[in-house]
């Protein structure tokens, strides 16, 4: 492996790590979300909940991804099914390139960065594409946009 900062592809499934390698295809985006539509999409309270997957669908996808990396289903609570580019920043809802298993402890840290970046985008302090690129390239480094949270 080039370095420890990439997602590991295993049978077409992604396993989340600190950031992504240049040779990994960037995840799909939600075509409804563009800089000019953020007021009616990601910056509208409750919008991401209105497009989120049903729990049963999330469980099905997570089970397949766990099996692909050889993890037993009883380890499901160790991982979160993560949107690499979060829904709150216009990531695709259901696209294998935008879904990853992420260790739960890491997911909590990333969630903080996601909320911060979404807030900055909605306040007009960071452009949508800049926030998407930052979280895609290295979500931990993207925290610098949030004052290093």
mmCIF file of C-alpha atoms in Angstrom:
data_model
loop_
_atom_site.group_PDB
_atom_site.id
_atom_site.type_symbol
_atom_site.label_atom_id
_atom_site.label_comp_id
_atom_site.label_asym_id
_atom_site.label_seq_id
_atom_site.Cartn_x
_atom_site.Cartn_y
_atom_site.Cartn_z
ATOM 1 C CA UNK A 1 0.000 0.000 0.000
ATOM 2 C CA UNK A 2 1.255 3.510 -0.858
ATOM 3 C CA UNK A 3 0.402 4.937 2.539
ATOM 4 C CA UNK A 4 -2.009 4.520 5.438
ATOM 5 C CA UNK A 5 -4.307 7.317 4.326
ATOM 6 C CA UNK A 6 -6.460 5.501 1.819
ATOM 7 C CA UNK A 7 -9.696 3.572 1.843
ATOM 8 C CA UNK A 8 -9.045 -0.091 1.413
ATOM 9 C CA UNK A 9 -11.058 -1.692 -1.380
ATOM 10 C CA UNK A 10 -12.104 -5.214 -0.504
ATOM 11 C CA UNK A 11 -14.453 -6.951 -2.948
ATOM 12 C CA UNK A 12 -15.708 -3.567 -4.076
ATOM 13 C CA UNK A 13 -16.489 -2.348 -0.569
ATOM 14 C CA UNK A 14 -14.797 0.495 1.187
ATOM 15 C CA UNK A 15 -13.327 0.490 4.649
ATOM 16 C CA UNK A 16 -12.915 3.960 6.055
ATOM 17 C CA UNK A 17 -9.581 5.329 7.170
ATOM 18 C CA UNK A 18 -8.198 8.817 7.612
ATOM 19 C CA UNK A 19 -8.446 9.897 3.991
ATOM 20 C CA UNK A 20 -8.413 8.751 0.415
ATOM 21 C CA UNK A 21 -5.793 7.900 -2.116
ATOM 22 C CA UNK A 22 -5.538 9.738 -5.401
ATOM 23 C CA UNK A 23 -6.234 6.492 -7.262
ATOM 24 C CA UNK A 24 -9.614 6.005 -5.578
ATOM 25 C CA UNK A 25 -12.587 7.275 -7.563
ATOM 26 C CA UNK A 26 -14.302 10.236 -5.902
ATOM 27 C CA UNK A 27 -17.763 9.327 -4.597
ATOM 28 C CA UNK A 28 -20.894 10.311 -6.434
ATOM 29 C CA UNK A 29 -22.724 13.421 -5.402
ATOM 30 C CA UNK A 30 -26.422 14.173 -5.044
ATOM 31 C CA UNK A 31 -27.240 16.067 -8.237
ATOM 32 C CA UNK A 32 -29.918 18.092 -6.411
ATOM 33 C CA UNK A 33 -27.236 19.723 -4.261
ATOM 34 C CA UNK A 34 -25.237 22.507 -5.865
ATOM 35 C CA UNK A 35 -23.973 25.802 -4.510
ATOM 36 C CA UNK A 36 -27.040 27.543 -5.964
ATOM 37 C CA UNK A 37 -29.489 25.078 -4.334
ATOM 38 C CA UNK A 38 -28.070 24.793 -0.817
ATOM 39 C CA UNK A 39 -30.773 27.064 0.647
ATOM 40 C CA UNK A 40 -33.469 24.600 -0.422
ATOM 41 C CA UNK A 41 -31.489 21.418 0.153
ATOM 42 C CA UNK A 42 -28.702 20.916 2.694
ATOM 43 C CA UNK A 43 -29.302 24.201 4.529
ATOM 44 C CA UNK A 44 -32.992 23.454 5.103
ATOM 45 C CA UNK A 45 -33.517 21.875 8.536
ATOM 46 C CA UNK A 46 -34.589 18.248 8.199
ATOM 47 C CA UNK A 47 -33.675 17.931 4.508
ATOM 48 C CA UNK A 48 -31.026 15.244 4.997
ATOM 49 C CA UNK A 49 -33.436 13.171 7.128
ATOM 50 C CA UNK A 50 -35.951 13.333 4.262
ATOM 51 C CA UNK A 51 -33.517 11.640 1.860
ATOM 52 C CA UNK A 52 -31.750 9.261 4.258
ATOM 53 C CA UNK A 53 -31.920 5.496 3.696
ATOM 54 C CA UNK A 54 -34.401 3.390 5.625
ATOM 55 C CA UNK A 55 -32.812 1.507 8.521
ATOM 56 C CA UNK A 56 -33.587 -1.837 6.874
ATOM 57 C CA UNK A 57 -31.684 -0.774 3.734
ATOM 58 C CA UNK A 58 -28.758 0.491 5.825
ATOM 59 C CA UNK A 59 -28.590 -2.832 7.679
ATOM 60 C CA UNK A 60 -28.640 -4.790 4.414
ATOM 61 C CA UNK A 61 -25.800 -2.752 2.897
ATOM 62 C CA UNK A 62 -23.780 -2.870 6.107
ATOM 63 C CA UNK A 63 -24.184 -6.661 6.331
ATOM 64 C CA UNK A 64 -22.894 -7.102 2.775
ATOM 65 C CA UNK A 65 -19.933 -4.813 3.437
ATOM 66 C CA UNK A 66 -19.052 -6.633 6.663
ATOM 67 C CA UNK A 67 -19.134 -9.959 4.849
ATOM 68 C CA UNK A 68 -16.904 -8.540 2.095
ATOM 69 C CA UNK A 69 -14.176 -7.698 4.615
ATOM 70 C CA UNK A 70 -14.582 -10.961 6.517
ATOM 71 C CA UNK A 71 -16.147 -9.439 9.624
ATOM 72 C CA UNK A 72 -18.895 -11.431 11.333
ATOM 73 C CA UNK A 73 -22.312 -9.806 11.574
ATOM 74 C CA UNK A 74 -21.988 -9.678 15.362
ATOM 75 C CA UNK A 75 -19.265 -7.021 14.841
ATOM 76 C CA UNK A 76 -21.784 -4.672 13.195
ATOM 77 C CA UNK A 77 -21.852 -2.348 16.210
ATOM 78 C CA UNK A 78 -18.116 -1.743 15.808
ATOM 79 C CA UNK A 79 -18.768 0.092 12.527
ATOM 80 C CA UNK A 80 -20.950 2.813 11.158
ATOM 81 C CA UNK A 81 -22.113 2.864 7.547
ATOM 82 C CA UNK A 82 -20.570 6.169 6.556
ATOM 83 C CA UNK A 83 -21.332 8.492 3.677
ATOM 84 C CA UNK A 84 -17.807 9.473 2.638
ATOM 85 C CA UNK A 85 -19.103 12.802 1.423
ATOM 86 C CA UNK A 86 -21.918 13.288 3.932
ATOM 87 C CA UNK A 87 -25.504 13.931 2.924
ATOM 88 C CA UNK A 88 -25.190 17.320 4.629
ATOM 89 C CA UNK A 89 -22.540 18.238 2.041
ATOM 90 C CA UNK A 90 -24.352 16.784 -0.953
ATOM 91 C CA UNK A 91 -23.026 13.236 -1.013
ATOM 92 C CA UNK A 92 -25.015 10.597 -2.888
ATOM 93 C CA UNK A 93 -27.504 8.742 -0.722
ATOM 94 C CA UNK A 94 -27.027 5.295 -2.248
ATOM 95 C CA UNK A 95 -23.856 4.860 -4.242
ATOM 96 C CA UNK A 96 -21.312 2.218 -3.343
ATOM 97 C CA UNK A 97 -18.518 4.712 -4.045
ATOM 98 C CA UNK A 98 -19.932 6.984 -1.328
ATOM 99 C CA UNK A 99 -20.503 4.345 1.346
ATOM 100 C CA UNK A 100 -17.884 2.964 3.696
ATOM 101 C CA UNK A 101 -17.627 1.041 6.917
ATOM 102 C CA UNK A 102 -16.026 3.275 9.488
ATOM 103 C CA UNK A 103 -14.952 2.250 13.002
ATOM 104 C CA UNK A 104 -17.493 3.731 15.392
ATOM 105 C CA UNK A 105 -14.963 5.778 17.399
ATOM 106 C CA UNK A 106 -13.663 7.360 14.198
ATOM 107 C CA UNK A 107 -17.211 7.958 12.961
ATOM 108 C CA UNK A 108 -18.025 10.086 16.008
ATOM 109 C CA UNK A 109 -15.012 12.310 15.309
ATOM 110 C CA UNK A 110 -15.894 12.618 11.631
ATOM 111 C CA UNK A 111 -19.507 13.505 12.492
ATOM 112 C CA UNK A 112 -18.239 16.594 14.339
ATOM 113 C CA UNK A 113 -16.268 17.695 11.274
ATOM 114 C CA UNK A 114 -19.273 17.042 9.016
ATOM 115 C CA UNK A 115 -21.564 19.223 11.151
ATOM 116 C CA UNK A 116 -18.997 21.999 11.261
ATOM 117 C CA UNK A 117 -18.373 21.984 7.503
ATOM 118 C CA UNK A 118 -22.088 21.929 6.784
ATOM 119 C CA UNK A 119 -22.555 24.920 9.056
ATOM 120 C CA UNK A 120 -19.719 26.803 7.359
ATOM 121 C CA UNK A 121 -21.208 26.093 3.929
ATOM 122 C CA UNK A 122 -24.660 27.261 5.014
ATOM 123 C CA UNK A 123 -23.175 30.427 6.534
ATOM 124 C CA UNK A 124 -21.385 31.155 3.268
ATOM 125 C CA UNK A 125 -17.934 30.898 4.855
ATOM 126 C CA UNK A 126 -16.831 27.892 2.767
ATOM 127 C CA UNK A 127 -17.973 26.928 -0.721
ATOM 128 C CA UNK A 128 -19.791 23.642 -1.158
ATOM 129 C CA UNK A 129 -17.221 22.178 -3.561
ATOM 130 C CA UNK A 130 -14.374 23.224 -1.249
ATOM 131 C CA UNK A 131 -16.039 21.476 1.699
ATOM 132 C CA UNK A 132 -16.726 18.356 -0.376
ATOM 133 C CA UNK A 133 -13.131 18.217 -1.569
ATOM 134 C CA UNK A 134 -11.738 18.803 1.909
ATOM 135 C CA UNK A 135 -13.728 15.992 3.520
ATOM 136 C CA UNK A 136 -13.012 13.659 0.588
ATOM 137 C CA UNK A 137 -9.273 14.264 0.569
ATOM 138 C CA UNK A 138 -8.745 13.938 4.327
ATOM 139 C CA UNK A 139 -11.588 14.453 6.769
ATOM 140 C CA UNK A 140 -9.179 14.916 9.673
ATOM 141 C CA UNK A 141 -7.331 17.659 7.842
ATOM 142 C CA UNK A 142 -10.707 19.158 6.872
ATOM 143 C CA UNK A 143 -11.188 19.831 10.588
ATOM 144 C CA UNK A 144 -8.656 22.648 10.146
ATOM 145 C CA UNK A 145 -11.391 24.590 8.350
ATOM 146 C CA UNK A 146 -13.326 24.295 11.595
ATOM 147 C CA UNK A 147 -10.527 25.591 13.758
ATOM 148 C CA UNK A 148 -8.938 22.143 14.184
ATOM 149 C CA UNK A 149 -11.922 20.545 15.972
#
